[in-house]
Amino acid sequence: MKIKKNVNPLILLFIMASSLSAQQATVYTTAKNTVLRISKTEELRFTKAVQPLETNICVFVDTTKKFQRFIGIGSALTDASAETFYKLPEKLQNELLTAFYDKNEGIGYTLARTSINSCDFSSDTYNYVADKDVSLKSFNISHDMKYRVPFIQRAIAAAGGNLPLIVSPWSPPAWMKSNNDMLHGGSLLPQYYQTWADYFVKFLKAYQNVGIPVFGMTVQNEPMAKQTWESCIYTAEQERDFLKNYLGPTIERSPFKDKKIIIWDHNRDLIYQRAEVVLEDSIASKYAWGVGFHWYETWTKNNMMFDNVRRVKEAFPDKHLIFTEGCVEKFNPSRLTDWALGERYGNSMINDFNNGTEGWIDWNILLDEKGGPNHVGNYCFAPVIADTKHKTLTYTNIYYYLGQFSKFIHPGAQRVISSTNREHLQATSFVNPNGETVVVVMNNADLSMNYQLFVNNMETSIESLPHSISTIIIK
């Protein structure tokens, strides 16, 4: 604002006060025991901030202290999700795609993930080559063409033609492994390191040929987990050496050298050890764009090991952090309205972002009434559950908690400082590319809280309902 010289001081004060009071914010809320689901609940105006008392409940935002850029939020487009999707009538298919990918009518997802070969959330175990075909001449993705590829294509279209996709292998073909089995762990045999690296390139090319460009890949899904389903074990040293001697150079020589390679792709508990072993090697580090992580096994009510994520960011600030998978396990239809489902997501997302995470990908976007299909009975929750018999969709509160972030924080946004002075209020904040500030505040207490929101030198008052999450958009 340009101020002319010799302006009356009283007029100047009036102009400044009017400008400040014109600062507006809109609040969108999802709350337990209400009908509020990403609902517009308040219009706020700011006044000049004054020193709060210690007894005041406060959320503080400082937009001058900026950190990582935001990539996006999304869910995995698995075989199980695709098979369930195609059991629905076209009207519900379109409803689901709009609900997740439309930026205005839906929650505006901007990321996705899928598997290379089968995973537990497939109806069968499969890969893309004939037995012992070291040349990979038989490579084809005909299995994926029935459900998964068309589903991903429709998701991309619903997202406006751009949906960055991360791909992850659960297991190489059985004949490449020490246990000759795609299930039950085992490890990649050294004589097939190059063959397996070439397999990645084959997959990237096959998906590109059907109009599905890939953003990045992880070296291995959950490399320290011996599961009853598809799994493959890599020690930190094995992942480092496979990346630096085979996968990294192979991708760099291919037409896909711009694709991002992500290490670890497992829980927060061992994330620093894996990052330290791989990224301290200068050659391996050159090929590693970032570190992916999950939330399984490490979760307790009061500790999800978020500090481990922060330590990786502190030690390797040039590397990118991305949450690549999480869901609530042990599906039970009686829990579909359990508010704790969404609160777990809100808690994780706020803390992951505040510790340096750039993107956040949920597990299956859609599952059926059993929490599947899943070929080993590992049934789980998803944001939306389809009753394929009665042709209905149930939107759990997971969907709405995810949407409180994905609908309002846009790719390219930059995280800024936010803090609270009460343990039951959690917050994270971003500044979008268009300049608006987005503040997400979650209240996990049984009581309503009236708090003051401070943004730089301005403040306003907001009511936070019990067990709620709100997004404040400041123009």
Short mmCIF file of C-alpha atoms in Angstrom, two decimals:
data_model
loop_
_atom_site.label_atom_id
_atom_site.label_comp_id
_atom_site.label_asym_id
_atom_site.label_seq_id
_atom_site.Cartn_x
_atom_site.Cartn_y
_atom_site.Cartn_z
CA MET A 1 0.00 0.00 0.00
CA LYS A 2 1.47 3.38 -1.02
CA ILE A 3 0.73 6.23 1.43
CA LYS A 4 0.83 9.84 0.23
CA LYS A 5 2.97 12.31 2.12
CA ASN A 6 1.36 14.78 4.57
CA VAL A 7 -1.62 12.49 5.28
CA ASN A 8 -3.44 13.29 8.52
CA PRO A 9 -2.25 10.71 11.15
CA LEU A 10 -5.86 9.96 12.13
CA ILE A 11 -6.71 9.16 8.51
CA LEU A 12 -3.60 6.94 8.25
CA LEU A 13 -4.64 4.97 11.35
CA PHE A 14 -8.13 4.54 9.88
CA ILE A 15 -6.71 3.23 6.57
CA MET A 16 -4.44 0.72 8.33
CA ALA A 17 -7.20 -0.49 10.63
CA SER A 18 -9.60 -0.92 7.71
CA SER A 19 -7.00 -2.94 5.79
CA LEU A 20 -6.39 -5.20 8.77
CA SER A 21 -10.06 -5.78 9.52
CA ALA A 22 -10.61 -6.64 5.85
CA GLN A 23 -8.39 -9.72 6.29
CA GLN A 24 -10.88 -12.58 6.05
CA ALA A 25 -10.86 -16.30 6.68
CA THR A 26 -13.28 -19.13 5.93
CA VAL A 27 -13.53 -22.21 8.14
CA TYR A 28 -14.46 -25.72 6.94
CA THR A 29 -15.15 -28.36 9.58
CA THR A 30 -15.68 -32.09 10.07
CA ALA A 31 -16.94 -32.98 13.56
CA LYS A 32 -18.13 -36.00 15.51
CA ASN A 33 -21.83 -36.27 16.41
CA THR A 34 -22.75 -33.57 13.88
CA VAL A 35 -23.68 -33.42 10.20
CA LEU A 36 -20.55 -31.36 9.49
CA ARG A 37 -18.39 -32.99 6.81
CA ILE A 38 -15.89 -30.53 5.29
CA SER A 39 -18.72 -28.03 5.81
CA LYS A 40 -18.36 -24.26 5.70
CA THR A 41 -18.94 -23.22 9.31
CA GLU A 42 -17.59 -19.71 9.87
CA GLU A 43 -16.44 -16.50 8.23
CA LEU A 44 -13.82 -14.73 10.32
CA ARG A 45 -12.26 -11.30 10.47
CA PHE A 46 -8.93 -10.48 12.05
CA THR A 47 -7.94 -7.70 14.38
CA LYS A 48 -4.52 -6.52 15.49
CA ALA A 49 -2.93 -9.11 17.77
CA VAL A 50 -2.26 -8.42 21.46
CA GLN A 51 -0.28 -10.47 23.96
CA PRO A 52 -2.34 -13.56 24.93
CA LEU A 53 -2.63 -14.68 28.54
CA GLU A 54 -1.25 -18.02 29.65
CA THR A 55 -4.82 -19.13 30.32
CA ASN A 56 -5.82 -18.50 26.70
CA ILE A 57 -5.97 -21.42 24.25
CA CYS A 58 -3.97 -20.44 21.17
CA VAL A 59 -2.76 -21.55 17.75
CA PHE A 60 0.18 -19.57 16.37
CA VAL A 61 1.12 -19.31 12.68
CA ASP A 62 4.20 -17.53 11.34
CA THR A 63 4.13 -17.36 7.54
CA THR A 64 7.62 -15.84 7.36
CA LYS A 65 9.29 -19.12 8.41
CA LYS A 66 9.02 -21.46 5.41
CA PHE A 67 9.98 -25.10 4.94
CA GLN A 68 9.29 -27.97 2.51
CA ARG A 69 7.16 -27.77 -0.64
CA PHE A 70 3.96 -29.82 -0.70
CA ILE A 71 3.61 -32.46 -3.45
CA GLY A 72 0.15 -33.84 -2.79
CA ILE A 73 -2.15 -36.32 -1.08
CA GLY A 74 -3.76 -39.46 -2.46
CA SER A 75 -4.57 -43.15 -2.06
CA ALA A 76 -3.31 -46.35 -3.68
CA LEU A 77 -5.05 -47.65 -6.80
CA THR A 78 -4.66 -51.36 -6.14
CA ASP A 79 -6.04 -54.47 -7.82
CA ALA A 80 -8.53 -54.75 -4.94
CA SER A 81 -9.75 -51.19 -5.43
CA ALA A 82 -10.03 -51.66 -9.18
CA GLU A 83 -11.91 -54.96 -8.93
CA THR A 84 -14.33 -53.45 -6.40
CA PHE A 85 -14.79 -50.36 -8.59
CA TYR A 86 -15.87 -52.44 -11.58
CA LYS A 87 -18.48 -54.26 -9.50
CA LEU A 88 -20.29 -50.95 -9.08
CA PRO A 89 -22.83 -49.42 -11.47
CA GLU A 90 -21.52 -46.60 -13.63
CA LYS A 91 -23.35 -43.95 -11.59
CA LEU A 92 -21.47 -44.96 -8.44
CA GLN A 93 -18.20 -45.24 -10.34
CA ASN A 94 -18.56 -41.65 -11.48
CA GLU A 95 -19.60 -40.55 -8.00
CA LEU A 96 -16.48 -42.11 -6.49
CA LEU A 97 -14.12 -40.54 -9.03
CA THR A 98 -15.70 -37.13 -8.50
CA ALA A 99 -15.55 -37.53 -4.72
CA PHE A 100 -11.82 -38.16 -4.75
CA TYR A 101 -10.45 -36.22 -7.70
CA ASP A 102 -12.70 -33.27 -8.48
CA LYS A 103 -11.15 -30.11 -7.01
CA ASN A 104 -14.51 -28.41 -6.46
CA GLU A 105 -17.07 -31.14 -5.79
CA GLY A 106 -14.59 -33.61 -4.30
CA ILE A 107 -11.40 -33.54 -2.22
CA GLY A 108 -8.97 -32.97 -5.08
CA TYR A 109 -6.49 -35.84 -4.75
CA THR A 110 -3.15 -35.16 -6.48
CA LEU A 111 -1.09 -38.33 -5.82
CA ALA A 112 -1.46 -42.10 -6.28
CA ARG A 113 0.41 -45.37 -5.81
CA THR A 114 0.16 -48.85 -7.28
CA SER A 115 2.08 -52.13 -7.23
CA ILE A 116 4.55 -53.74 -9.62
CA ASN A 117 3.32 -57.37 -9.81
CA SER A 118 0.73 -58.56 -7.28
CA CYS A 119 0.41 -57.62 -3.63
CA ASP A 120 -1.80 -58.82 -0.79
CA PHE A 121 -4.61 -56.62 -2.12
CA SER A 122 -4.83 -58.65 -5.32
CA SER A 123 -7.14 -61.59 -5.89
CA ASP A 124 -4.23 -63.79 -6.98
CA THR A 125 -0.45 -63.91 -7.10
CA TYR A 126 1.10 -62.99 -10.45
CA ASN A 127 3.99 -61.33 -12.25
CA TYR A 128 4.61 -60.17 -15.81
CA VAL A 129 7.05 -62.74 -17.26
CA ALA A 130 7.26 -66.45 -17.96
CA ASP A 131 9.18 -68.69 -15.57
CA LYS A 132 12.99 -68.33 -15.85
CA ASP A 133 12.73 -65.76 -18.65
CA VAL A 134 15.95 -63.92 -17.81
CA SER A 135 15.75 -61.98 -21.10
CA LEU A 136 12.29 -60.63 -20.08
CA LYS A 137 11.10 -61.08 -23.67
CA SER A 138 7.78 -62.41 -22.42
CA PHE A 139 7.12 -59.29 -20.30
CA ASN A 140 3.53 -58.05 -20.59
CA ILE A 141 0.96 -56.38 -18.34
CA SER A 142 -2.09 -58.20 -19.72
CA HIS A 143 -3.18 -59.04 -16.17
CA ASP A 144 -3.41 -55.34 -15.28
CA MET A 145 -5.35 -54.47 -18.42
CA LYS A 146 -8.57 -56.08 -17.15
CA TYR A 147 -9.19 -53.85 -14.12
CA ARG A 148 -6.22 -51.92 -12.79
CA VAL A 149 -5.04 -50.04 -15.87
CA PRO A 150 -8.55 -48.86 -16.88
CA PHE A 151 -9.17 -47.78 -13.28
CA ILE A 152 -5.95 -45.75 -13.12
CA GLN A 153 -6.72 -44.22 -16.53
CA ARG A 154 -10.11 -43.07 -15.30
CA ALA A 155 -8.59 -41.67 -12.11
CA ILE A 156 -6.07 -39.67 -14.15
CA ALA A 157 -8.86 -38.30 -16.32
CA ALA A 158 -10.94 -37.40 -13.26
CA ALA A 159 -7.93 -35.57 -11.80
CA GLY A 160 -7.75 -33.40 -14.90
CA GLY A 161 -5.16 -35.41 -16.82
CA ASN A 162 -2.34 -35.27 -14.29
CA LEU A 163 -1.96 -37.68 -11.36
CA PRO A 164 1.64 -38.37 -10.20
CA LEU A 165 1.93 -42.11 -9.61
CA ILE A 166 4.42 -43.96 -7.41
CA VAL A 167 4.97 -47.67 -8.15
CA SER A 168 6.25 -50.27 -5.69
CA PRO A 169 7.16 -53.96 -5.96
CA TRP A 170 6.05 -56.33 -3.21
CA SER A 171 8.11 -59.16 -4.69
CA PRO A 172 10.12 -60.13 -7.77
CA PRO A 173 9.02 -63.28 -9.63
CA ALA A 174 9.55 -66.41 -7.50
CA TRP A 175 12.42 -67.74 -9.65
CA MET A 176 14.49 -64.64 -8.90
CA LYS A 177 14.32 -65.24 -5.14
CA SER A 178 16.16 -67.30 -2.55
CA ASN A 179 12.97 -69.07 -1.42
CA ASN A 180 11.54 -69.58 -4.95
CA ASP A 181 8.30 -68.04 -3.73
CA MET A 182 6.75 -64.60 -4.21
CA LEU A 183 5.29 -64.94 -0.70
CA HIS A 184 6.91 -65.45 2.72
CA GLY A 185 9.91 -63.15 2.42
CA GLY A 186 13.04 -64.53 0.82
CA SER A 187 15.51 -62.24 -0.92
CA LEU A 188 16.54 -61.30 -4.44
CA LEU A 189 19.30 -63.60 -5.70
CA PRO A 190 22.45 -61.66 -6.70
CA GLN A 191 22.55 -63.24 -10.17
CA TYR A 192 19.20 -61.57 -10.92
CA TYR A 193 20.02 -58.03 -9.67
CA GLN A 194 20.40 -56.71 -13.21
CA THR A 195 17.40 -58.66 -14.50
CA TRP A 196 15.24 -57.19 -11.75
CA ALA A 197 16.51 -53.67 -12.48
CA ASP A 198 15.62 -54.18 -16.14
CA TYR A 199 12.17 -55.35 -15.02
CA PHE A 200 11.51 -51.90 -13.54
CA VAL A 201 12.25 -50.28 -16.90
CA LYS A 202 9.95 -52.76 -18.66
CA PHE A 203 7.16 -51.83 -16.27
CA LEU A 204 7.68 -48.08 -16.67
CA LYS A 205 7.60 -48.44 -20.46
CA ALA A 206 4.50 -50.67 -20.45
CA TYR A 207 2.54 -48.24 -18.28
CA GLN A 208 3.69 -45.26 -20.31
CA ASN A 209 2.48 -47.02 -23.46
CA VAL A 210 -1.05 -47.21 -22.03
CA GLY A 211 -1.09 -43.55 -21.04
CA ILE A 212 0.00 -43.91 -17.42
CA PRO A 213 3.19 -41.94 -16.78
CA VAL A 214 4.99 -42.76 -13.53
CA PHE A 215 6.32 -40.09 -11.15
CA GLY A 216 8.58 -42.36 -9.13
CA MET A 217 9.28 -45.81 -7.74
CA THR A 218 10.28 -47.37 -4.47
CA VAL A 219 13.02 -49.98 -4.41
CA GLN A 220 10.92 -52.42 -2.36
CA ASN A 221 7.73 -52.31 -0.35
CA GLU A 222 8.45 -53.09 3.32
CA PRO A 223 11.92 -54.60 2.82
CA MET A 224 12.21 -55.85 6.42
CA ALA A 225 8.84 -57.67 6.58
CA LYS A 226 8.52 -61.43 6.04
CA GLN A 227 4.80 -61.69 5.28
CA THR A 228 2.36 -64.44 4.37
CA TRP A 229 1.77 -62.40 1.21
CA GLU A 230 4.17 -61.03 -1.44
CA SER A 231 7.34 -59.85 0.30
CA CYS A 232 11.10 -59.65 -0.20
CA ILE A 233 13.81 -58.87 2.34
CA TYR A 234 16.63 -56.36 1.82
CA THR A 235 19.04 -55.35 4.55
CA ALA A 236 20.08 -51.72 4.43
CA GLU A 237 23.36 -52.74 2.81
CA GLN A 238 21.60 -54.88 0.21
CA GLU A 239 19.22 -52.06 -0.72
CA ARG A 240 22.16 -49.64 -0.92
CA ASP A 241 24.17 -51.90 -3.20
CA PHE A 242 21.22 -52.83 -5.43
CA LEU A 243 20.42 -49.14 -5.84
CA LYS A 244 23.93 -47.91 -6.54
CA ASN A 245 25.15 -50.78 -8.73
CA TYR A 246 22.01 -51.85 -10.58
CA LEU A 247 18.71 -49.98 -10.24
CA GLY A 248 20.13 -46.45 -10.18
CA PRO A 249 22.46 -46.83 -13.19
CA THR A 250 19.79 -48.78 -15.13
CA ILE A 251 17.16 -46.08 -14.65
CA GLU A 252 19.71 -43.39 -15.48
CA ARG A 253 20.57 -45.10 -18.79
CA SER A 254 16.90 -45.59 -19.68
CA PRO A 255 14.38 -43.13 -21.14
CA PHE A 256 13.05 -42.79 -17.56
CA LYS A 257 15.99 -41.10 -15.89
CA ASP A 258 13.69 -38.33 -14.64
CA LYS A 259 11.74 -40.78 -12.45
CA LYS A 260 12.26 -40.46 -8.71
CA ILE A 261 13.72 -43.39 -6.76
CA ILE A 262 12.54 -43.73 -3.16
CA ILE A 263 14.24 -45.94 -0.57
CA TRP A 264 12.92 -47.73 2.53
CA ASP A 265 9.10 -47.66 1.99
CA HIS A 266 8.60 -49.19 5.42
CA ASN A 267 7.84 -48.10 9.00
CA ARG A 268 9.05 -45.07 10.91
CA ASP A 269 10.84 -47.20 13.50
CA LEU A 270 13.95 -48.04 11.42
CA ILE A 271 13.73 -45.13 8.98
CA TYR A 272 16.85 -43.36 10.23
CA GLN A 273 19.02 -46.47 10.16
CA ARG A 274 18.00 -47.22 6.58
CA ALA A 275 18.49 -43.62 5.47
CA GLU A 276 21.89 -43.38 7.14
CA VAL A 277 23.25 -46.57 5.55
CA VAL A 278 22.01 -45.78 2.04
CA LEU A 279 22.42 -42.01 1.93
CA GLU A 280 25.87 -41.82 3.52
CA ASP A 281 27.10 -43.67 0.43
CA SER A 282 27.69 -40.88 -2.09
CA ILE A 283 26.98 -43.04 -5.14
CA ALA A 284 23.78 -44.60 -3.77
CA SER A 285 22.65 -41.21 -2.50
CA LYS A 286 23.01 -39.75 -5.98
CA TYR A 287 20.26 -42.05 -7.22
CA ALA A 288 17.93 -41.69 -4.21
CA TRP A 289 15.42 -38.86 -4.54
CA GLY A 290 13.93 -39.50 -1.14
CA VAL A 291 12.76 -41.76 1.66
CA GLY A 292 9.28 -43.30 1.92
CA PHE A 293 7.69 -44.58 5.10
CA HIS A 294 4.61 -46.31 6.59
CA TRP A 295 3.01 -46.29 10.04
CA TYR A 296 2.50 -50.00 10.84
CA GLU A 297 3.94 -51.73 13.94
CA THR A 298 5.19 -48.44 15.38
CA TRP A 299 1.83 -47.04 16.39
CA THR A 300 0.72 -46.63 19.97
CA LYS A 301 -1.90 -44.19 21.20
CA ASN A 302 0.70 -41.66 22.30
CA ASN A 303 3.72 -42.38 20.12
CA MET A 304 3.86 -42.84 16.36
CA MET A 305 7.62 -42.09 16.24
CA PHE A 306 7.31 -38.84 14.31
CA ASP A 307 10.68 -37.70 15.64
CA ASN A 308 12.36 -40.35 13.50
CA VAL A 309 11.01 -38.64 10.39
CA ARG A 310 12.34 -35.29 11.57
CA ARG A 311 15.78 -36.75 12.25
CA VAL A 312 16.05 -37.97 8.66
CA LYS A 313 15.13 -34.50 7.40
CA GLU A 314 17.65 -32.87 9.71
CA ALA A 315 20.45 -35.24 8.69
CA PHE A 316 19.66 -35.26 4.94
CA PRO A 317 17.91 -31.94 4.21
CA ASP A 318 18.30 -32.28 0.44
CA LYS A 319 16.27 -35.52 0.37
CA HIS A 320 12.49 -35.71 0.11
CA LEU A 321 10.18 -37.43 2.58
CA ILE A 322 6.94 -39.07 1.52
CA PHE A 323 4.42 -41.15 3.46
CA THR A 324 3.78 -44.03 1.07
CA GLU A 325 1.28 -46.22 2.92
CA GLY A 326 -0.97 -46.43 5.93
CA CYS A 327 -4.38 -47.88 6.80
CA VAL A 328 -6.33 -49.17 9.77
CA GLU A 329 -6.02 -52.95 9.78
CA LYS A 330 -8.40 -55.75 10.86
CA PHE A 331 -11.53 -54.66 9.07
CA ASN A 332 -14.76 -54.86 11.06
CA PRO A 333 -17.97 -53.42 9.57
CA SER A 334 -19.19 -52.46 13.06
CA ARG A 335 -16.36 -49.87 13.17
CA LEU A 336 -17.28 -47.99 10.00
CA THR A 337 -18.55 -45.03 12.07
CA ASP A 338 -15.71 -45.19 14.64
CA TRP A 339 -14.37 -41.63 14.92
CA ALA A 340 -10.94 -42.92 15.91
CA LEU A 341 -10.37 -44.01 12.29
CA GLY A 342 -10.20 -40.47 10.99
CA GLU A 343 -8.43 -39.05 14.02
CA ARG A 344 -5.56 -41.46 13.48
CA TYR A 345 -5.16 -40.03 9.98
CA GLY A 346 -5.38 -36.43 11.16
CA ASN A 347 -2.79 -36.99 13.89
CA SER A 348 -0.40 -38.69 11.48
CA MET A 349 -0.75 -36.15 8.69
CA ILE A 350 -0.29 -33.10 10.92
CA ASN A 351 2.79 -34.54 12.56
CA ASP A 352 4.29 -35.96 9.37
CA PHE A 353 3.95 -32.62 7.59
CA ASN A 354 5.35 -30.74 10.57
CA ASN A 355 8.40 -33.02 10.50
CA GLY A 356 9.23 -32.43 6.85
CA THR A 357 6.98 -34.75 4.81
CA GLU A 358 6.08 -33.50 1.33
CA GLY A 359 3.44 -36.01 0.19
CA TRP A 360 1.05 -38.39 1.90
CA ILE A 361 -0.47 -41.51 0.30
CA ASP A 362 -3.16 -43.60 2.00
CA TRP A 363 -3.45 -47.31 1.18
CA ASN A 364 -6.45 -48.68 -0.82
CA ILE A 365 -8.75 -45.92 -2.08
CA LEU A 366 -11.75 -48.31 -2.11
CA LEU A 367 -12.49 -51.76 -0.70
CA ASP A 368 -15.50 -54.06 -0.59
CA GLU A 369 -17.81 -54.98 2.27
CA LYS A 370 -15.24 -57.47 3.59
CA GLY A 371 -12.33 -55.04 3.51
CA GLY A 372 -10.90 -56.74 0.43
CA PRO A 373 -10.56 -58.53 -1.91
CA ASN A 374 -7.32 -59.88 -0.47
CA HIS A 375 -5.87 -63.26 -1.37
CA VAL A 376 -4.48 -63.96 2.13
CA GLY A 377 -7.33 -62.55 4.24
CA ASN A 378 -5.45 -59.42 5.32
CA TYR A 379 -8.61 -57.29 5.34
CA CYS A 380 -8.38 -53.56 6.12
CA PHE A 381 -10.33 -50.31 6.19
CA ALA A 382 -10.38 -47.78 3.34
CA PRO A 383 -11.79 -44.23 3.08
CA VAL A 384 -14.76 -45.60 1.13
CA ILE A 385 -16.29 -49.06 1.53
CA ALA A 386 -18.50 -50.47 -1.22
CA ASP A 387 -21.29 -52.93 -0.60
CA THR A 388 -20.98 -54.75 -3.91
CA LYS A 389 -24.15 -56.78 -3.26
CA HIS A 390 -26.46 -53.87 -2.51
CA LYS A 391 -24.54 -51.36 -4.68
CA THR A 392 -23.93 -48.68 -2.05
CA LEU A 393 -20.95 -46.62 -0.92
CA THR A 394 -20.07 -45.77 2.68
CA TYR A 395 -17.82 -42.75 3.15
CA THR A 396 -15.99 -43.27 6.43
CA ASN A 397 -14.67 -40.30 8.36
CA ILE A 398 -11.21 -41.24 7.02
CA TYR A 399 -12.35 -39.73 3.71
CA TYR A 400 -13.32 -36.45 5.36
CA TYR A 401 -10.15 -36.20 7.45
CA LEU A 402 -8.05 -36.74 4.33
CA GLY A 403 -10.15 -34.16 2.52
CA GLN A 404 -9.56 -31.49 5.15
CA PHE A 405 -5.98 -31.47 3.85
CA SER A 406 -6.17 -32.53 0.20
CA LYS A 407 -9.00 -30.19 -0.79
CA PHE A 408 -7.32 -27.05 0.47
CA ILE A 409 -3.53 -27.52 0.36
CA HIS A 410 -2.35 -27.34 -3.24
CA PRO A 411 0.76 -28.82 -4.89
CA GLY A 412 3.58 -26.30 -4.65
CA ALA A 413 2.37 -24.96 -1.29
CA GLN A 414 5.06 -24.30 1.28
CA ARG A 415 4.77 -25.30 4.92
CA VAL A 416 5.09 -22.53 7.47
CA ILE A 417 5.44 -22.53 11.24
CA SER A 418 2.43 -23.42 13.37
CA SER A 419 2.27 -24.25 17.06
CA THR A 420 -0.35 -24.70 19.78
CA ASN A 421 -0.30 -24.30 23.56
CA ARG A 422 -2.65 -27.16 24.44
CA GLU A 423 -2.00 -30.86 23.83
CA HIS A 424 -5.51 -31.57 22.54
CA LEU A 425 -5.12 -29.06 19.69
CA GLN A 426 -2.77 -29.99 16.84
CA ALA A 427 -2.05 -27.80 13.84
CA THR A 428 -0.14 -27.56 10.58
CA SER A 429 0.00 -24.66 8.12
CA PHE A 430 0.88 -24.00 4.50
CA VAL A 431 0.95 -21.04 2.14
CA ASN A 432 -0.55 -21.98 -1.23
CA PRO A 433 0.94 -20.84 -4.55
CA ASN A 434 -1.91 -18.29 -4.85
CA GLY A 435 -0.82 -16.68 -1.58
CA GLU A 436 -3.62 -17.88 0.69
CA THR A 437 -2.66 -19.34 4.06
CA VAL A 438 -4.16 -22.72 5.01
CA VAL A 439 -4.26 -23.77 8.67
CA VAL A 440 -5.49 -27.23 9.69
CA VAL A 441 -6.45 -27.60 13.35
CA MET A 442 -7.54 -30.88 14.98
CA ASN A 443 -9.25 -31.19 18.37
CA ASN A 444 -9.13 -34.73 19.76
CA ALA A 445 -10.72 -33.85 23.11
CA ASP A 446 -14.25 -34.53 24.36
CA LEU A 447 -14.82 -30.82 24.98
CA SER A 448 -15.32 -27.80 22.77
CA MET A 449 -12.48 -25.28 22.82
CA ASN A 450 -12.58 -21.58 22.02
CA TYR A 451 -9.13 -20.59 20.84
CA GLN A 452 -7.33 -17.59 19.44
CA LEU A 453 -5.68 -17.98 16.04
CA PHE A 454 -2.63 -15.75 15.63
CA VAL A 455 -1.29 -15.26 12.11
CA ASN A 456 1.74 -12.99 12.15
CA ASN A 457 0.46 -9.74 13.75
CA MET A 458 -3.26 -10.55 13.44
CA GLU A 459 -5.65 -12.60 15.55
CA THR A 460 -9.18 -13.96 15.51
CA SER A 461 -11.30 -16.27 17.68
CA ILE A 462 -12.59 -19.69 16.65
CA GLU A 463 -14.64 -22.42 18.30
CA SER A 464 -13.22 -25.93 17.91
CA LEU A 465 -15.90 -28.59 18.38
CA PRO A 466 -15.19 -31.82 20.28
CA HIS A 467 -13.40 -34.42 18.15
CA SER A 468 -13.24 -32.19 15.11
CA ILE A 469 -10.86 -31.09 12.40
CA SER A 470 -11.09 -27.68 10.76
CA THR A 471 -9.31 -26.00 7.87
CA ILE A 472 -9.02 -22.22 7.94
CA ILE A 473 -8.43 -20.51 4.59
CA ILE A 474 -7.01 -17.01 4.99
CA LYS A 475 -7.23 -14.90 1.86
#
